[in-house]
PDB file of C-alpha atoms and ligand atoms in Angstrom:
ATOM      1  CA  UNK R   1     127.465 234.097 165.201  1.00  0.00           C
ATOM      2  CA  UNK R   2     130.886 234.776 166.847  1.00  0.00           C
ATOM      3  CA  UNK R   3     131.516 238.183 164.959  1.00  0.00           C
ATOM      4  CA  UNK R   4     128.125 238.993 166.248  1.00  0.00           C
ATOM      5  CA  UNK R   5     128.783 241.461 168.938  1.00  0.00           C
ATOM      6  CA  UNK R   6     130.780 243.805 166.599  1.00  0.00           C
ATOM      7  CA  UNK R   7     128.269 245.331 165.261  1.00  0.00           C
ATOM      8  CA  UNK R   8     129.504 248.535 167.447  1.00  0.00           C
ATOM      9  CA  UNK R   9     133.331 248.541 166.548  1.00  0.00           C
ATOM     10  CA  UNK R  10     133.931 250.288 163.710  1.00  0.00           C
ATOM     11  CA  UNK R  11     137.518 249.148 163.187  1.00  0.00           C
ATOM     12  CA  UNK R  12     140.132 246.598 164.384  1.00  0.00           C
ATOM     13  CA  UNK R  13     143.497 246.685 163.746  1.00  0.00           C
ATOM     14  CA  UNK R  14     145.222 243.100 164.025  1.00  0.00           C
ATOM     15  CA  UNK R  15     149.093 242.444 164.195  1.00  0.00           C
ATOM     16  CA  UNK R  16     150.521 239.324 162.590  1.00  0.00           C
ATOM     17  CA  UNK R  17     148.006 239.026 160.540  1.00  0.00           C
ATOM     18  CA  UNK R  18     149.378 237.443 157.898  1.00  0.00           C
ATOM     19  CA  UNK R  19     149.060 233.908 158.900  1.00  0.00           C
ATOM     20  CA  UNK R  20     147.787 231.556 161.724  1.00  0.00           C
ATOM     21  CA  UNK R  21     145.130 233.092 164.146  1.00  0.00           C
ATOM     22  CA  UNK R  22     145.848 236.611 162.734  1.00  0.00           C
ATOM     23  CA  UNK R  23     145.091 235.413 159.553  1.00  0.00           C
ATOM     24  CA  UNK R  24     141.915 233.766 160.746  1.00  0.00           C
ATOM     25  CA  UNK R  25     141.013 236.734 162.663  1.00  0.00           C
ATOM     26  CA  UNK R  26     141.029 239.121 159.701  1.00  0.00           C
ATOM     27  CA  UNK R  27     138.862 236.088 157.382  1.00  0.00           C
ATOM     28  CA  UNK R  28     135.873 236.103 160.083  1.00  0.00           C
ATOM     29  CA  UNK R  29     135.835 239.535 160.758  1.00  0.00           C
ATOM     30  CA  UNK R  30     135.179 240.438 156.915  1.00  0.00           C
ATOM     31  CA  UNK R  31     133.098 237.495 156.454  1.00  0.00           C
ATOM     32  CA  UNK R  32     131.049 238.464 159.086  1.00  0.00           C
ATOM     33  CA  UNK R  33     127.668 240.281 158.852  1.00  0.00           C
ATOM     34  CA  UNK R  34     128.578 242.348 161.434  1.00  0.00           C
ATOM     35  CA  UNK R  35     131.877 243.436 159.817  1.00  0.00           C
ATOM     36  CA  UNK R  36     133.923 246.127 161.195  1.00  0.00           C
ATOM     37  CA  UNK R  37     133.998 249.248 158.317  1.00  0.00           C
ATOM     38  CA  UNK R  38     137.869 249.059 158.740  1.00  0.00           C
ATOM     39  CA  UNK R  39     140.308 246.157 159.186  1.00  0.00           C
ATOM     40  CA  UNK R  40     143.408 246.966 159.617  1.00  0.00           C
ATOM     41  CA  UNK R  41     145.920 243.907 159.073  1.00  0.00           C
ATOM     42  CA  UNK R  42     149.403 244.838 159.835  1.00  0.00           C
ATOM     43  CA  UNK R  43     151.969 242.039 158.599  1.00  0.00           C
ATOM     44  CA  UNK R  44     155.782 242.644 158.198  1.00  0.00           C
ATOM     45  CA  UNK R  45     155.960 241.057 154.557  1.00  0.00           C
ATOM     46  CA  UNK R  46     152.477 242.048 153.255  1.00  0.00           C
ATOM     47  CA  UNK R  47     154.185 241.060 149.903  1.00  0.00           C
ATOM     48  CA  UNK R  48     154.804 237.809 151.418  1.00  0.00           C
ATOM     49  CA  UNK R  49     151.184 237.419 152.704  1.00  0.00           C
ATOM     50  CA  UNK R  50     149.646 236.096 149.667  1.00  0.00           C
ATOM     51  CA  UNK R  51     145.955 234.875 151.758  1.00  0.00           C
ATOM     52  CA  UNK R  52     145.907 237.957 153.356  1.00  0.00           C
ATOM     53  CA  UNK R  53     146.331 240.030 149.546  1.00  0.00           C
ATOM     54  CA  UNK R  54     143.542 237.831 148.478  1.00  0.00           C
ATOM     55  CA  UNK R  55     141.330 238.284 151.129  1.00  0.00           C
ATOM     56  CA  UNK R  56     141.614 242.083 150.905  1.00  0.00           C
ATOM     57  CA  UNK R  57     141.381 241.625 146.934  1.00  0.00           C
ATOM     58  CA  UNK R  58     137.407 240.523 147.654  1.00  0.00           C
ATOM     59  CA  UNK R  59     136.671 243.022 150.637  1.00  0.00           C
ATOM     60  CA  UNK R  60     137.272 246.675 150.350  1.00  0.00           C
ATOM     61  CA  UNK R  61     137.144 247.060 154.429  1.00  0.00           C
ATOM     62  CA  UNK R  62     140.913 245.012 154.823  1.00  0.00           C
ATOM     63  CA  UNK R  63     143.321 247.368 154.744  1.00  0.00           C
ATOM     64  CA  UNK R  64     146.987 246.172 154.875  1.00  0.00           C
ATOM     65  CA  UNK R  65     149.898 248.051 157.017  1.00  0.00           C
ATOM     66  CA  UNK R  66     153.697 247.144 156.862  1.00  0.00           C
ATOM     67  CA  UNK R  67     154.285 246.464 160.663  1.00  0.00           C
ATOM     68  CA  UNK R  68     157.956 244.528 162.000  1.00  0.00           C
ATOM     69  CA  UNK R  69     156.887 244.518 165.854  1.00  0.00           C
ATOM     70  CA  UNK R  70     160.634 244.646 166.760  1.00  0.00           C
ATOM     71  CA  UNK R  71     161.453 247.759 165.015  1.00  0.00           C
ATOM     72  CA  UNK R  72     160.162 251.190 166.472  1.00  0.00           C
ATOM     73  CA  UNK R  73     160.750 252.772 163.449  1.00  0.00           C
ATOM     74  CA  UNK R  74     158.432 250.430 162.259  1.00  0.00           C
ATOM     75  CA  UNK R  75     156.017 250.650 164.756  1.00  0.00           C
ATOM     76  CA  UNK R  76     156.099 254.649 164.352  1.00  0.00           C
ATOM     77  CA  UNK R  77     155.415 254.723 160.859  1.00  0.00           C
ATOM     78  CA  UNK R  78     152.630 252.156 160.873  1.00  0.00           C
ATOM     79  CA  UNK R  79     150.658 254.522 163.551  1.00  0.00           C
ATOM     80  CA  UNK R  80     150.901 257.358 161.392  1.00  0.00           C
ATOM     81  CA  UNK R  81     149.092 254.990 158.577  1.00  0.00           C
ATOM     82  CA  UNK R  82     146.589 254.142 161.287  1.00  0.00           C
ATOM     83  CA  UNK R  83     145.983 257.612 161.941  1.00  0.00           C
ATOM     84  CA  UNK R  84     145.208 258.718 158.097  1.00  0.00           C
ATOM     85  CA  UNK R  85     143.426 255.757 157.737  1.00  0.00           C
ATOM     86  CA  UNK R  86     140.873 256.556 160.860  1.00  0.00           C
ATOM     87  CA  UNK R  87     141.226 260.223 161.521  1.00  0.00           C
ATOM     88  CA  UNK R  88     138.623 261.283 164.106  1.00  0.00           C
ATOM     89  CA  UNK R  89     136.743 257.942 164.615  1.00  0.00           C
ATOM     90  CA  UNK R  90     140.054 256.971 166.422  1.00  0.00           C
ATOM     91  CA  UNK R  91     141.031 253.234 167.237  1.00  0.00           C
ATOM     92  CA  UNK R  92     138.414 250.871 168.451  1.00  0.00           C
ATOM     93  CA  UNK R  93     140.205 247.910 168.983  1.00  0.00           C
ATOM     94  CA  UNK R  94     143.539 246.610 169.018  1.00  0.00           C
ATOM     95  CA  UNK R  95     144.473 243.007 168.850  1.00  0.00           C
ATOM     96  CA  UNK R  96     148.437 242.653 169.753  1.00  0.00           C
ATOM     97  CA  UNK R  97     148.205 239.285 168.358  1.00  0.00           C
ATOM     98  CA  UNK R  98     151.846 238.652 166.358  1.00  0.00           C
ATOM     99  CA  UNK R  99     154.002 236.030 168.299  1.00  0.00           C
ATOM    100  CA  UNK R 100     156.771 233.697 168.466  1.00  0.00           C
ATOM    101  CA  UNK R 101     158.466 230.694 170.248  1.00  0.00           C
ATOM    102  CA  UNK R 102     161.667 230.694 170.427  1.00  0.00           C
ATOM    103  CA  UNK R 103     161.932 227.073 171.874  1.00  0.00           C
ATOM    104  CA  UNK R 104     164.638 225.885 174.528  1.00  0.00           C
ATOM    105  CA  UNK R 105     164.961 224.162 177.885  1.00  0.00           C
ATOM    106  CA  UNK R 106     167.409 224.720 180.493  1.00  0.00           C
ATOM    107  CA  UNK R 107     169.757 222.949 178.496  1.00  0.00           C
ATOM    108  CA  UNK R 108     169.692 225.089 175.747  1.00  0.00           C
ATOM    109  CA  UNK R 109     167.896 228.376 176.647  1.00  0.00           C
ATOM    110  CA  UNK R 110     171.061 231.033 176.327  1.00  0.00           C
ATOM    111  CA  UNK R 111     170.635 235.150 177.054  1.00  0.00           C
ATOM    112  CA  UNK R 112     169.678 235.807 173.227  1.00  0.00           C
ATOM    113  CA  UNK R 113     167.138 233.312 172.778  1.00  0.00           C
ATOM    114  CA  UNK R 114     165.318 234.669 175.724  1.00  0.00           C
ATOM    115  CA  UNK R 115     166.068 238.266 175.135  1.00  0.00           C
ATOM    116  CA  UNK R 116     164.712 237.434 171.234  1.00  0.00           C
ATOM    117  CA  UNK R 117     161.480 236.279 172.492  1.00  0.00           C
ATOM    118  CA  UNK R 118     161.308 238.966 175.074  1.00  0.00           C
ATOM    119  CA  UNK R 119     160.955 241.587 172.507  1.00  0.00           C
ATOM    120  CA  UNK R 120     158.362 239.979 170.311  1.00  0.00           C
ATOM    121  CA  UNK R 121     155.875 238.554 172.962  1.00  0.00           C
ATOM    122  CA  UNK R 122     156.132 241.011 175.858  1.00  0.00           C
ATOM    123  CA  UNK R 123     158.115 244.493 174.549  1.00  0.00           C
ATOM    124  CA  UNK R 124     156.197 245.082 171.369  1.00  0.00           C
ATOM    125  CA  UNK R 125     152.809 245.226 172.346  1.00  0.00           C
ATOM    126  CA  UNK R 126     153.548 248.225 174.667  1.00  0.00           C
ATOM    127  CA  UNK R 127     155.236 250.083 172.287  1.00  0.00           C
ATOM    128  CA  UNK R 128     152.451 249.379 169.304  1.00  0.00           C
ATOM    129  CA  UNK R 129     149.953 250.338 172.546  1.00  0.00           C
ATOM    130  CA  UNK R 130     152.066 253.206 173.366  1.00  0.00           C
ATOM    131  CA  UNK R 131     152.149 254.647 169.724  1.00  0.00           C
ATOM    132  CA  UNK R 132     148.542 254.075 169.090  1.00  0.00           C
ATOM    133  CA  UNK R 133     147.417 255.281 172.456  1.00  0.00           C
ATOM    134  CA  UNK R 134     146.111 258.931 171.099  1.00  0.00           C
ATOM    135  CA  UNK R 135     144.185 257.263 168.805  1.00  0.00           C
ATOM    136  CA  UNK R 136     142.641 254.924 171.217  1.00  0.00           C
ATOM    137  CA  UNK R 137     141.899 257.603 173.381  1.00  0.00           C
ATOM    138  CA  UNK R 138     139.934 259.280 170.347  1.00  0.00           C
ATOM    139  CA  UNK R 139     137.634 256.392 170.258  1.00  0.00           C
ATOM    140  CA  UNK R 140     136.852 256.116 173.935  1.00  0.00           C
ATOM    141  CA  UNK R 141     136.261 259.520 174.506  1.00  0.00           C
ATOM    142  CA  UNK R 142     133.085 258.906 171.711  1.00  0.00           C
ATOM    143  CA  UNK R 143     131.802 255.629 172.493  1.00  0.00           C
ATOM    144  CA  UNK R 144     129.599 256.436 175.418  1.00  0.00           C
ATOM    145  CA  UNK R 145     129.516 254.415 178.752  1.00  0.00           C
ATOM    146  CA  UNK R 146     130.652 251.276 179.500  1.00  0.00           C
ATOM    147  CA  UNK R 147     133.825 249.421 178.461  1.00  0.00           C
ATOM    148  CA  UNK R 148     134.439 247.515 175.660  1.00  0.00           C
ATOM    149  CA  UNK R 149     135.369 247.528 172.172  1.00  0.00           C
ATOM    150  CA  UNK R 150     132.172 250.249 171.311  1.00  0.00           C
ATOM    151  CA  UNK R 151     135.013 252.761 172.652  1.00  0.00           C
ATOM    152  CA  UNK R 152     138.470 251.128 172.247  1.00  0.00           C
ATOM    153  CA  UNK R 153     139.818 247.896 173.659  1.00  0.00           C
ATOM    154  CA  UNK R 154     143.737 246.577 173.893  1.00  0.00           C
ATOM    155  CA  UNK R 155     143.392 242.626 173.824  1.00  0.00           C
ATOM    156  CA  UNK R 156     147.265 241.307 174.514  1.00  0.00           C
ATOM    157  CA  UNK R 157     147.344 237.440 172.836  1.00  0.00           C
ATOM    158  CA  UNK R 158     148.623 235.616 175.267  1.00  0.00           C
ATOM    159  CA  UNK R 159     149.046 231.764 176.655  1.00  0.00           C
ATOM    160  CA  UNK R 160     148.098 229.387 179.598  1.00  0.00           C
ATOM    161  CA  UNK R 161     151.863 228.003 178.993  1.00  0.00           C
ATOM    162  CA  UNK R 162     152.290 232.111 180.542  1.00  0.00           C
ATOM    163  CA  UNK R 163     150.488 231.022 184.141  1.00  0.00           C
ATOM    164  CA  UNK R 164     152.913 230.587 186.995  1.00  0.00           C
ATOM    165  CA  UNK R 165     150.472 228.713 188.823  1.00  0.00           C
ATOM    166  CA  UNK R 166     149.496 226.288 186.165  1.00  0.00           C
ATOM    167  CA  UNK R 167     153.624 225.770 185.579  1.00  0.00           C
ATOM    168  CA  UNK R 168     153.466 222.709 188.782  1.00  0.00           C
ATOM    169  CA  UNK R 169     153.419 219.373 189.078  1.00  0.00           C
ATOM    170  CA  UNK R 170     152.382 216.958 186.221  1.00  0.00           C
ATOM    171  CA  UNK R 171     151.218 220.444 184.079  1.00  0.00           C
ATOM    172  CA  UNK R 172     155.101 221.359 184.769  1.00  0.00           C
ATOM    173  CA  UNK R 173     156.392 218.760 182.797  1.00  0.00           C
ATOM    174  CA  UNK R 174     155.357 219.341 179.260  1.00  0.00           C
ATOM    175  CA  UNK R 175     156.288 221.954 177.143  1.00  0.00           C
ATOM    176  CA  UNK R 176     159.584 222.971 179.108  1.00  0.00           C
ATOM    177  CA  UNK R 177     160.014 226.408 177.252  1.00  0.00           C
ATOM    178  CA  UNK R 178     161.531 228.920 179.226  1.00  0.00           C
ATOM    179  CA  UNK R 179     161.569 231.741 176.645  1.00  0.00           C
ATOM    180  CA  UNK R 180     157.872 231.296 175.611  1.00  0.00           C
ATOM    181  CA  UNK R 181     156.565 231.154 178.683  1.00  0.00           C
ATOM    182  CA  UNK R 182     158.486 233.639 180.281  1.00  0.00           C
ATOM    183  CA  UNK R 183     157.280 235.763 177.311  1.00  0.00           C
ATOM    184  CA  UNK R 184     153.890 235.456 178.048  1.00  0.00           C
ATOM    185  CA  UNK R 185     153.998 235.553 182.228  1.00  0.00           C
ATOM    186  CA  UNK R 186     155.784 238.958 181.224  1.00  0.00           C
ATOM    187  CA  UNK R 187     153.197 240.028 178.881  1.00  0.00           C
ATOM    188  CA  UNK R 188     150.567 239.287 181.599  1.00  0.00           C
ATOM    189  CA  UNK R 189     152.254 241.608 183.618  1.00  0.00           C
ATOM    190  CA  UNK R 190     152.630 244.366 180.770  1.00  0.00           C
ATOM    191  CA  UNK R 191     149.063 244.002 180.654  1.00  0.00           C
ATOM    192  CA  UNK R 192     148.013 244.301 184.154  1.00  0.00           C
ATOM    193  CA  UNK R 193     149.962 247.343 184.272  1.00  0.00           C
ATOM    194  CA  UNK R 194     149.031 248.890 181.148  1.00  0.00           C
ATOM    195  CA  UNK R 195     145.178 247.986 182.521  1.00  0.00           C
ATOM    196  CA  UNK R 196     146.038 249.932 185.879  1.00  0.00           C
ATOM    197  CA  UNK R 197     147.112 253.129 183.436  1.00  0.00           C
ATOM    198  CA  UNK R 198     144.494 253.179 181.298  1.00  0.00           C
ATOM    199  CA  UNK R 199     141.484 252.805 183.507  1.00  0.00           C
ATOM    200  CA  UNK R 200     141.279 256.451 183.309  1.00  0.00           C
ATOM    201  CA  UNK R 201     141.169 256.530 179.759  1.00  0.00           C
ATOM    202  CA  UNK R 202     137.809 254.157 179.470  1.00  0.00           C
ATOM    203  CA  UNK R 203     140.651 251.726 177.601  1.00  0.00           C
ATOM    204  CA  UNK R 204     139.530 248.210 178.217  1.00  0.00           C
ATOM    205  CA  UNK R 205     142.912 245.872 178.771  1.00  0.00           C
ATOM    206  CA  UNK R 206     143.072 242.493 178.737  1.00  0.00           C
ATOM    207  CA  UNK R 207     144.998 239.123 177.561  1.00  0.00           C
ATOM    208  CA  UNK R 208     143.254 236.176 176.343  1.00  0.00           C
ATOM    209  CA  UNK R 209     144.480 232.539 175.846  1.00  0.00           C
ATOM    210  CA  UNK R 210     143.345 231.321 172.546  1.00  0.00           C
ATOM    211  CA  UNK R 211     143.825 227.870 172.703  1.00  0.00           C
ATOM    212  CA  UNK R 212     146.095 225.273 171.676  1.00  0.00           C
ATOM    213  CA  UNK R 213     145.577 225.769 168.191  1.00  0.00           C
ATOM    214  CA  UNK R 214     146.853 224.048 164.507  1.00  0.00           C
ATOM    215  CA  UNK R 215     148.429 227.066 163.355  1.00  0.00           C
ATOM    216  CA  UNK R 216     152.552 227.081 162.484  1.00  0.00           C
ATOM    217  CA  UNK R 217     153.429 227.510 166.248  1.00  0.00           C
ATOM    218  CA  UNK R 218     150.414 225.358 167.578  1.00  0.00           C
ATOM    219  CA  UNK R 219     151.674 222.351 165.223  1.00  0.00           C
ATOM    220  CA  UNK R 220     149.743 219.465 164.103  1.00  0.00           C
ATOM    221  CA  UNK R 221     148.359 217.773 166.747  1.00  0.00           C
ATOM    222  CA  UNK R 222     146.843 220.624 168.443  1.00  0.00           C
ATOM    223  CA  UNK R 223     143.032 219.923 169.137  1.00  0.00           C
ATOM    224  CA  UNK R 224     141.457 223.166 167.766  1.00  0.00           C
ATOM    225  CA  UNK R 225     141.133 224.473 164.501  1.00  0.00           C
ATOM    226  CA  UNK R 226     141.980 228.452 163.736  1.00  0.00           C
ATOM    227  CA  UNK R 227     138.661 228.650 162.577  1.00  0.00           C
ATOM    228  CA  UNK R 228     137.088 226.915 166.139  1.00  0.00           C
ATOM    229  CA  UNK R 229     139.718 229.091 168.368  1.00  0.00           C
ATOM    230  CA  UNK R 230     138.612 232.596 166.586  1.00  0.00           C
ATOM    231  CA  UNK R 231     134.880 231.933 166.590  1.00  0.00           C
ATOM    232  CA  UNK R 232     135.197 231.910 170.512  1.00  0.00           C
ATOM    233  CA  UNK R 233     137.752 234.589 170.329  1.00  0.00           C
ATOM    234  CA  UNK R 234     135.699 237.119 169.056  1.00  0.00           C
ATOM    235  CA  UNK R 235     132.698 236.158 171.134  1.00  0.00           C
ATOM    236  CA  UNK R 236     134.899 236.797 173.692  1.00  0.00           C
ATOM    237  CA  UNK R 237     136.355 240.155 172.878  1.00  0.00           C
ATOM    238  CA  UNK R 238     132.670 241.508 171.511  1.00  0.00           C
ATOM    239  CA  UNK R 239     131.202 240.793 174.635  1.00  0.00           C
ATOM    240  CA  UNK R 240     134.061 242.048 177.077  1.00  0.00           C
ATOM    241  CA  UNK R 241     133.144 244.651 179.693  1.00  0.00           C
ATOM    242  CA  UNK R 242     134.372 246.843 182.339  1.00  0.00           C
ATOM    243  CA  UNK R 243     134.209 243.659 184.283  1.00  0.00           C
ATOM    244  CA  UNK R 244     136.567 242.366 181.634  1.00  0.00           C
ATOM    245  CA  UNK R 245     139.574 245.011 182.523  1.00  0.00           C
ATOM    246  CA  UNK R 246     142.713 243.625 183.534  1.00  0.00           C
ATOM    247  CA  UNK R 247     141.535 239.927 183.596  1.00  0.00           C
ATOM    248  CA  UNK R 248     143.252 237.247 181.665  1.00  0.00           C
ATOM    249  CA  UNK R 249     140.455 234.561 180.057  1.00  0.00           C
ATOM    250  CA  UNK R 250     140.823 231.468 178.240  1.00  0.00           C
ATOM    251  CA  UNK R 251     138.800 231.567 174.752  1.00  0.00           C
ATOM    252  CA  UNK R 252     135.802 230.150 176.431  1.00  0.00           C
ATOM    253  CA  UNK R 253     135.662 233.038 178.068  1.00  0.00           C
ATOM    254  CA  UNK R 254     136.553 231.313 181.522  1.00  0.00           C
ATOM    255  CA  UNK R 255     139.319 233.413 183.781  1.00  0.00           C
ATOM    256  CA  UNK R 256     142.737 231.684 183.990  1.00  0.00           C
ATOM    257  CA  UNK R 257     144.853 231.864 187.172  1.00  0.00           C
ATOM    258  CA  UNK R 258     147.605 234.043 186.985  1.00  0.00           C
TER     259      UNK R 258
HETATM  260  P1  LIG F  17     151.955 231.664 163.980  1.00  0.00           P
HETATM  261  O1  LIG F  17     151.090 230.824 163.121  1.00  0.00           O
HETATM  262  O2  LIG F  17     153.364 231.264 164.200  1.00  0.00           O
HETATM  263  O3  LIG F  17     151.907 233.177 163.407  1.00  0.00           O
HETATM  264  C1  LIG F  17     152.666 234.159 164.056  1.00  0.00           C
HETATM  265  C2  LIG F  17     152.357 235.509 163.448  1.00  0.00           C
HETATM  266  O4  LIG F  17     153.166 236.492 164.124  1.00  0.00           O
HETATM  267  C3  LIG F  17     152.725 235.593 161.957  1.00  0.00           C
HETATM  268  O5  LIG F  17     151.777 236.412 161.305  1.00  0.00           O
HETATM  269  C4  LIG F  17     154.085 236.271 161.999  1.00  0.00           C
HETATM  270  O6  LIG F  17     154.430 236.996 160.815  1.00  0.00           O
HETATM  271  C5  LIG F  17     153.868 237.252 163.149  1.00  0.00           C
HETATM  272  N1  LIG F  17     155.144 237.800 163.632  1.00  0.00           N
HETATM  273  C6  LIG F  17     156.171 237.158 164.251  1.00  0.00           C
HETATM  274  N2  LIG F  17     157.188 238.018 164.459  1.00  0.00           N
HETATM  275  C7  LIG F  17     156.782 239.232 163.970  1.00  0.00           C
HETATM  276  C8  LIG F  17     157.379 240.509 163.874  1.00  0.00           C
HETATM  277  N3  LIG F  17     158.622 240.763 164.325  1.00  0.00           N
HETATM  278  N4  LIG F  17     156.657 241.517 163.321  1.00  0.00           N
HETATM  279  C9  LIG F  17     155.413 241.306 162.845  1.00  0.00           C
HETATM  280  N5  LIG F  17     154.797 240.099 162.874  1.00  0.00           N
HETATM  281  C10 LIG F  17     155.491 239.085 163.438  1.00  0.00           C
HETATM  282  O7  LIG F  17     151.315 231.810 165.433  1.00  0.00           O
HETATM  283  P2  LIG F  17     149.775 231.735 165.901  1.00  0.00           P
HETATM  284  O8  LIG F  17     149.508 230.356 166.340  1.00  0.00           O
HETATM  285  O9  LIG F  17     148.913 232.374 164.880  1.00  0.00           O
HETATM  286  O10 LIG F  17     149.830 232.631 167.226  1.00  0.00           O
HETATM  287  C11 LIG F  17     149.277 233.940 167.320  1.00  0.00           C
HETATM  288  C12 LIG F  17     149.355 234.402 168.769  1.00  0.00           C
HETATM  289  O11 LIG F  17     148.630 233.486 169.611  1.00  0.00           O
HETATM  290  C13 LIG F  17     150.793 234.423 169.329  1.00  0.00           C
HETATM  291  O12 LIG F  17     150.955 235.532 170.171  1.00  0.00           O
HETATM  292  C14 LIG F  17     150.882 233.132 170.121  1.00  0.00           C
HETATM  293  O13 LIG F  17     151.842 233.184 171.148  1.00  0.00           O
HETATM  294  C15 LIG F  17     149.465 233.006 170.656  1.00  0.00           C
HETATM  295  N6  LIG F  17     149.111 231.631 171.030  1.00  0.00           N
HETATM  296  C16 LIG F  17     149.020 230.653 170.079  1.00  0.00           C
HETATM  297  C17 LIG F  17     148.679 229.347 170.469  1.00  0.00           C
HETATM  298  C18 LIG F  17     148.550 228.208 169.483  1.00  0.00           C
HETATM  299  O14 LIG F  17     148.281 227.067 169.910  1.00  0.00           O
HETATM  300  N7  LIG F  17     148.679 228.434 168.194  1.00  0.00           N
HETATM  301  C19 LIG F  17     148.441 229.069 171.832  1.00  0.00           C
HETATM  302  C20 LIG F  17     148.542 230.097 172.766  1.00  0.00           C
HETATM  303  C21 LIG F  17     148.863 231.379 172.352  1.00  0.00           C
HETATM  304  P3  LIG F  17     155.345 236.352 159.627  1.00  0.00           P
HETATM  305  O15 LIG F  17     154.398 235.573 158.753  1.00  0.00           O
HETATM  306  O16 LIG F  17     155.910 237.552 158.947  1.00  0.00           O
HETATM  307  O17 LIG F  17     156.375 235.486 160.285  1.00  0.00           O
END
């Protein structure tokens, strides 16, 4: 059972959660027997969200934040929530999961598009990490030895379309995004060096490629069901490790080259 391994995380918190893989993530979690005692799904229209307000309807342990990943303000306020929500138990695991593609080639890529998708993929999740960091801190100092999400864990959503090694030859020719991928190579990087600075914290850090996955920005003919990619997600993330820290996995588990 892919939620199987949580059993020791008390609570998650999950941006872009209101649809797609976030979405899915927040379903098995609180379907799980092994659900976490708090899920916190941060979306930037809960309003809007109407799955997500049903799901939390029917179990008590979703708990919905407002959350706009581009605003600070934003970001600022939603930590405080966090930290009234969890108080001393601190933050076990944070999923920086909310993402977008801002789609153009060389043609029509311009300064704003890439700047746009910048900020989303590879700026945000620092600055969420950054303003949640005390209360990830909280949790590691209690979770005893080890890494991994039974003290607190920063998992960075990320994409093989983000390898510069896999960007060559016939792999080079599809998918010809340069904001996307840019994004992600960037957020790689974000998380190497967030892994590097929080080593000393007992933080685990570490970006996973979920798939090519039928979600909104997956599309259609993308081989893997939301509910396929997130079983093997959360396998994943419950059974990461120190050996884990700083390594960037596809959702099999398998590590990707950089
Ligand atoms: P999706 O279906 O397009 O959903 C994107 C999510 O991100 C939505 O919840 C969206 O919220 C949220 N979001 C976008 N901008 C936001 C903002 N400024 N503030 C807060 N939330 C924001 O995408 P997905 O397929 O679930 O992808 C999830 C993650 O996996 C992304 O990081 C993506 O790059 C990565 N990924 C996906 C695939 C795939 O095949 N699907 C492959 C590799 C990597 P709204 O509903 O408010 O717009």
């Amino acid at each position: 059972m892919s939620a199987a391994n949580f059993k020791n995380c008390r609570n998650i918190m999950i941006t872009g959660a209101s649809r797609g893989l976030g979405l899915q993530m927040v379903e098995s979690l609180a379907t799980s027997g092994n659900s976490p005692a708090k899920i916190i799904a941060a979306a930037r229209n809960p309003s809007g969200a109407q799955q997500l307000q049903k799901l939390a309807e029917k179990y008590s342990n979703i708990h919905i934040i407002t959350l706009d990943v581009i605003s600070q303000e934003s970001i600022e306020r939603a930590a405080q929530e966090v930290d009234v929500l969890l108080q001393e138990e601190g933050l076990n695991c944070l999923i920086n999961n909310a993402g977008i593609n801002v789609v153009a080639n060389f043609e029509t890529v311009t300064a704003e598009k890439m700047l746009e998708n910048f900020h989303v993929n590879s700026v945000a999740p620092l600055m969420i990490t950054k303003a949640v960091l005390p209360l990830l801190r909280r949790a590691a100092r209690q979770g005893g030895p080890g890494m991994g999400i039974h003290r607190a864990a920063v998992i960075n959503m990320t994409s093989l379309l983000g390898s510069v090694e896999l960007n060559w030859g016939d792999r080079a020719n599809n998918f010809k995004w340069y904001p996307y991928r840019t994004s992600k190579s960037a957020l790689n990087m974000v998380s190497r060096c967030m892994a590097v600075d929080l080593v000393e914290d007992g933080i685990l850090c570490m970006m996973l490629h979920p798939g090519w996955v039928r979600t909104d920005m997956g599309g259609p003919e993308a081989p893997l069901s939301a509910e396929d990619s997130i079983s093997s997600v959360l396998a994943v993330i419950g059974g990461l490790t120190e050996k884990d820290h700083g390594s960037f996995l596809h959702y099999t588990g398998e590590p990707l080259p950089w």
